[in-house]
Amino acid sequence: MTPQTDEGALVDGIAARIRSRIMNGELPIGKPLRQAALAAEYGVSRTPVREALRQLQNGGLIEMQPHRGAVVRVPAPWEVRQAYEVRAELEGLAARRAAARITESQLAELRRHNDVLRAAADGAATSAGGPFATTEANDCFHTVVCQAADNPWLSRMIDRINESFPRNVSSLALADDERHRQLNIRQHDAIVAALTDRDGDRAQEGMREHVVSAGEHLTAWYERRSQTVFRG
């Protein structure tokens, strides 16, 4: 392996570690990312950290702000809404395809993930992972549907949209709104029922409605959060 290849692998590795921390909420939106602190933490010079931050900037997860440097980016509400409009169509298609292909074990898995969300909504998951457990359960629910759709191209396009926003934010938004938490669970139940009945039309429409609803709720959350971040 050449020195250039080694350096590229180091930069990619640092970028992946920072990305993971942003996606799970450890580095929240609006958080400044200091090159010196990150370099010391990862035991490297500032150069690969600078390149890793540039890579994340190109991916849209961070931005460079005057007098603050690299900051975990707060997506504009219109970006969230537009992204979820596209995601709704893609995941609707995934649900339609899944209706004809999903296995009994996958249906059971969907029910288990939704049971985690139900328990969290009832206050029973505080000792079993809290927000992280609900984030994981919600992500896994959608992942199973995409896996059942059996179309790698479709899955990759959905993943690309999901990787544009920190994954913990959906759970934070749900935590603020009991009504929407219950709606989220009911919509999942309806999707599972449609998939169980092998009804592609109903599964597609149910998933599309669910993702659009989630997008509108998340858009409103980002609107409120943007004001908090930028007003200090």
CSV table of C-alpha atoms in Angstrom, one decimal:
chain,number,residue,atom,x,y,z
A,1,MET,CA,0.0,0.0,0.0
A,2,THR,CA,1.4,3.4,-1.0
A,3,PRO,CA,1.7,6.4,1.4
A,4,GLN,CA,-1.0,8.2,-0.5
A,5,THR,CA,-3.3,5.2,-0.1
A,6,ASP,CA,-2.5,5.0,3.6
A,7,GLU,CA,-3.3,8.8,4.0
A,8,GLY,CA,-6.6,8.4,2.1
A,9,ALA,CA,-7.6,5.5,4.3
A,10,LEU,CA,-6.8,7.5,7.4
A,11,VAL,CA,-8.9,10.5,6.2
A,12,ASP,CA,-11.8,8.2,5.3
A,13,GLY,CA,-11.6,6.5,8.7
A,14,ILE,CA,-11.6,9.8,10.6
A,15,ALA,CA,-14.5,11.1,8.5
A,16,ALA,CA,-16.4,7.9,9.2
A,17,ARG,CA,-15.9,8.2,12.9
A,18,ILE,CA,-17.0,11.9,13.0
A,19,ARG,CA,-20.0,11.0,10.7
A,20,SER,CA,-21.1,8.3,13.1
A,21,ARG,CA,-20.9,10.6,16.0
A,22,ILE,CA,-23.0,13.2,14.2
A,23,MET,CA,-25.5,10.6,13.1
A,24,ASN,CA,-26.1,9.2,16.6
A,25,GLY,CA,-26.3,12.7,18.1
A,26,GLU,CA,-23.1,12.6,20.1
A,27,LEU,CA,-22.1,15.7,18.1
A,28,PRO,CA,-25.4,17.6,17.9
A,29,ILE,CA,-26.4,20.1,15.3
A,30,GLY,CA,-24.8,23.5,15.8
A,31,LYS,CA,-21.8,21.9,17.5
A,32,PRO,CA,-18.4,23.4,16.6
A,33,LEU,CA,-15.8,20.9,15.5
A,34,ARG,CA,-12.3,22.0,16.5
A,35,GLN,CA,-9.5,20.6,14.4
A,36,ALA,CA,-7.0,20.7,17.3
A,37,ALA,CA,-9.3,18.9,19.7
A,38,LEU,CA,-10.2,16.2,17.2
A,39,ALA,CA,-6.6,15.7,16.2
A,40,ALA,CA,-5.6,15.2,19.8
A,41,GLU,CA,-8.6,12.8,20.4
A,42,TYR,CA,-7.8,10.6,17.4
A,43,GLY,CA,-4.0,10.8,17.9
A,44,VAL,CA,-3.3,12.3,14.5
A,45,SER,CA,-2.1,15.6,13.0
A,46,ARG,CA,-4.5,18.3,12.0
A,47,THR,CA,-4.0,17.6,8.3
A,48,PRO,CA,-6.1,14.4,8.0
A,49,VAL,CA,-8.7,15.9,10.3
A,50,ARG,CA,-8.9,19.0,8.1
A,51,GLU,CA,-9.4,16.7,5.0
A,52,ALA,CA,-12.0,14.6,6.8
A,53,LEU,CA,-14.0,17.7,7.7
A,54,ARG,CA,-13.8,18.9,4.1
A,55,GLN,CA,-15.2,15.5,3.1
A,56,LEU,CA,-18.0,15.8,5.5
A,57,GLN,CA,-18.7,19.4,4.3
A,58,ASN,CA,-19.0,18.1,0.7
A,59,GLY,CA,-21.5,15.5,2.0
A,60,GLY,CA,-23.6,18.3,3.6
A,61,LEU,CA,-23.2,17.2,7.2
A,62,ILE,CA,-21.1,20.1,8.3
A,63,GLU,CA,-20.6,23.7,7.2
A,64,MET,CA,-17.9,26.4,7.6
A,65,GLN,CA,-19.1,29.5,9.4
A,66,PRO,CA,-17.3,32.8,9.9
A,67,HIS,CA,-15.6,33.0,13.3
A,68,ARG,CA,-16.7,29.5,14.2
A,69,GLY,CA,-15.1,27.2,11.7
A,70,ALA,CA,-16.5,23.8,11.1
A,71,VAL,CA,-20.0,23.3,12.6
A,72,VAL,CA,-22.4,20.4,12.5
A,73,ARG,CA,-24.9,21.7,10.0
A,74,VAL,CA,-28.5,22.5,10.7
A,75,PRO,CA,-30.4,21.6,7.6
A,76,ALA,CA,-32.8,24.2,6.2
A,77,PRO,CA,-36.4,23.2,6.8
A,78,TRP,CA,-37.2,23.2,3.1
A,79,GLU,CA,-34.3,20.7,2.5
A,80,VAL,CA,-35.9,18.3,5.0
A,81,ARG,CA,-39.3,18.6,3.4
A,82,GLN,CA,-38.0,18.1,-0.1
A,83,ALA,CA,-35.8,15.2,0.9
A,84,TYR,CA,-38.8,13.5,2.7
A,85,GLU,CA,-41.0,14.0,-0.4
A,86,VAL,CA,-38.5,12.0,-2.4
A,87,ARG,CA,-38.0,9.4,0.4
A,88,ALA,CA,-41.8,9.0,0.6
A,89,GLU,CA,-42.0,7.9,-3.0
A,90,LEU,CA,-39.0,5.6,-2.8
A,91,GLU,CA,-40.1,3.9,0.4
A,92,GLY,CA,-43.6,3.7,-1.0
A,93,LEU,CA,-42.2,1.8,-3.9
A,94,ALA,CA,-40.2,-0.4,-1.5
A,95,ALA,CA,-43.4,-1.2,0.5
A,96,ARG,CA,-45.2,-2.1,-2.7
A,97,ARG,CA,-42.4,-4.5,-3.8
A,98,ALA,CA,-42.2,-5.9,-0.2
A,99,ALA,CA,-45.9,-6.8,-0.2
A,100,ALA,CA,-45.2,-9.5,-2.8
A,101,ARG,CA,-41.9,-10.7,-1.3
A,102,ILE,CA,-41.8,-10.3,2.5
A,103,THR,CA,-41.4,-13.4,4.6
A,104,GLU,CA,-43.1,-14.4,7.8
A,105,SER,CA,-39.9,-13.9,9.7
A,106,GLN,CA,-39.6,-10.4,8.3
A,107,LEU,CA,-43.2,-9.6,9.3
A,108,ALA,CA,-42.4,-10.9,12.8
A,109,GLU,CA,-39.4,-8.7,12.9
A,110,LEU,CA,-41.4,-5.6,11.9
A,111,ARG,CA,-43.8,-6.3,14.7
A,112,ARG,CA,-41.0,-6.7,17.2
A,113,HIS,CA,-39.5,-3.3,16.2
A,114,ASN,CA,-42.9,-1.6,16.5
A,115,ASP,CA,-43.4,-3.2,19.9
A,116,VAL,CA,-40.2,-1.4,21.1
A,117,LEU,CA,-41.6,1.9,19.9
A,118,ARG,CA,-44.9,1.1,21.6
A,119,ALA,CA,-43.2,0.3,24.9
A,120,ALA,CA,-41.2,3.5,24.6
A,121,ALA,CA,-44.3,5.5,24.0
A,122,ASP,CA,-45.8,3.9,27.1
A,123,GLY,CA,-42.7,4.9,29.1
A,124,ALA,CA,-41.5,1.3,29.5
A,125,ALA,CA,-38.2,1.7,27.5
A,126,THR,CA,-36.5,4.2,29.7
A,127,SER,CA,-34.3,1.5,31.2
A,128,ALA,CA,-33.7,-0.3,27.9
A,129,GLY,CA,-31.9,2.2,25.8
A,130,GLY,CA,-34.2,5.2,25.9
A,131,PRO,CA,-34.0,7.4,22.7
A,132,PHE,CA,-31.3,5.2,21.2
A,133,ALA,CA,-33.5,2.2,21.4
A,134,THR,CA,-36.4,4.0,19.7
A,135,THR,CA,-34.0,5.4,17.0
A,136,GLU,CA,-32.7,1.9,16.3
A,137,ALA,CA,-36.1,0.3,16.3
A,138,ASN,CA,-37.5,2.9,13.9
A,139,ASP,CA,-34.5,2.6,11.6
A,140,CYS,CA,-34.7,-1.2,11.7
A,141,PHE,CA,-38.4,-1.2,10.8
A,142,HIS,CA,-37.8,0.7,7.6
A,143,THR,CA,-34.6,-1.3,6.9
A,144,VAL,CA,-36.6,-4.6,7.0
A,145,VAL,CA,-39.1,-3.2,4.5
A,146,CYS,CA,-36.3,-2.2,2.2
A,147,GLN,CA,-34.7,-5.6,2.5
A,148,ALA,CA,-37.9,-7.3,1.7
A,149,ALA,CA,-38.3,-5.1,-1.4
A,150,ASP,CA,-35.2,-6.9,-2.8
A,151,ASN,CA,-33.9,-4.0,-4.9
A,152,PRO,CA,-30.3,-2.9,-4.0
A,153,TRP,CA,-30.6,0.2,-6.2
A,154,LEU,CA,-33.7,1.3,-4.3
A,155,SER,CA,-32.1,0.7,-1.0
A,156,ARG,CA,-29.0,2.7,-1.8
A,157,MET,CA,-31.0,5.7,-2.9
A,158,ILE,CA,-33.0,5.6,0.3
A,159,ASP,CA,-29.8,5.2,2.4
A,160,ARG,CA,-28.4,8.2,0.7
A,161,ILE,CA,-31.3,10.4,1.8
A,162,ASN,CA,-31.2,9.0,5.3
A,163,GLU,CA,-27.5,9.7,5.6
A,164,SER,CA,-28.1,13.4,4.9
A,165,PHE,CA,-29.6,14.0,8.4
A,166,PRO,CA,-28.6,12.8,11.9
A,167,ARG,CA,-30.6,9.7,12.7
A,168,ASN,CA,-31.3,10.6,16.3
A,169,VAL,CA,-33.2,13.7,15.4
A,170,SER,CA,-36.4,11.8,14.4
A,171,SER,CA,-36.5,10.3,18.0
A,172,LEU,CA,-35.9,13.7,19.5
A,173,ALA,CA,-38.7,15.1,17.5
A,174,LEU,CA,-41.0,12.3,18.5
A,175,ALA,CA,-40.0,12.7,22.1
A,176,ASP,CA,-41.5,16.2,22.0
A,177,ASP,CA,-44.9,15.1,20.8
A,178,GLU,CA,-47.0,12.3,22.3
A,179,ARG,CA,-49.7,12.6,19.6
A,180,HIS,CA,-47.1,12.1,16.9
A,181,ARG,CA,-45.5,9.2,18.7
A,182,GLN,CA,-48.8,7.3,18.8
A,183,LEU,CA,-49.5,8.3,15.1
A,184,ASN,CA,-46.1,6.9,14.2
A,185,ILE,CA,-47.0,3.5,15.8
A,186,ARG,CA,-50.4,3.4,14.2
A,187,GLN,CA,-49.0,4.1,10.8
A,188,HIS,CA,-46.4,1.3,11.3
A,189,ASP,CA,-49.3,-1.1,12.3
A,190,ALA,CA,-51.2,-0.2,9.2
A,191,ILE,CA,-48.1,-0.9,7.0
A,192,VAL,CA,-47.6,-4.2,8.7
A,193,ALA,CA,-51.2,-5.1,8.2
A,194,ALA,CA,-51.0,-4.2,4.5
A,195,LEU,CA,-47.9,-6.3,4.0
A,196,THR,CA,-49.4,-9.2,5.9
A,197,ASP,CA,-52.4,-9.1,3.5
A,198,ARG,CA,-50.0,-8.8,0.5
A,199,ASP,CA,-51.8,-5.7,-0.5
A,200,GLY,CA,-49.2,-3.7,-2.5
A,201,ASP,CA,-51.5,-0.6,-3.1
A,202,ARG,CA,-52.3,-0.3,0.5
A,203,ALA,CA,-48.7,-0.8,1.6
A,204,GLN,CA,-47.4,1.8,-0.8
A,205,GLU,CA,-50.0,4.4,0.2
A,206,GLY,CA,-49.5,3.7,3.9
A,207,MET,CA,-45.7,4.0,3.7
A,208,ARG,CA,-45.9,7.2,1.5
A,209,GLU,CA,-48.4,8.8,4.0
A,210,HIS,CA,-46.2,7.8,6.9
A,211,VAL,CA,-43.0,9.2,5.5
A,212,VAL,CA,-44.6,12.5,4.4
A,213,SER,CA,-46.1,12.9,7.9
A,214,ALA,CA,-42.7,12.2,9.5
A,215,GLY,CA,-41.1,14.7,7.2
A,216,GLU,CA,-43.6,17.5,8.1
A,217,HIS,CA,-43.1,16.8,11.8
A,218,LEU,CA,-39.3,16.8,11.4
A,219,THR,CA,-39.4,20.0,9.3
A,220,ALA,CA,-41.3,21.8,12.1
A,221,TRP,CA,-38.7,20.5,14.6
A,222,TYR,CA,-35.8,21.8,12.6
A,223,GLU,CA,-37.5,25.2,12.3
A,224,ARG,CA,-37.7,25.4,16.1
A,225,ARG,CA,-34.2,24.0,16.6
A,226,SER,CA,-32.7,26.4,14.0
A,227,GLN,CA,-33.9,29.4,16.0
A,228,THR,CA,-32.4,27.9,19.2
A,229,VAL,CA,-29.1,27.1,17.7
A,230,PHE,CA,-28.5,30.4,15.9
A,231,ARG,CA,-29.9,32.6,18.8
A,232,GLY,CA,-27.6,30.7,21.3
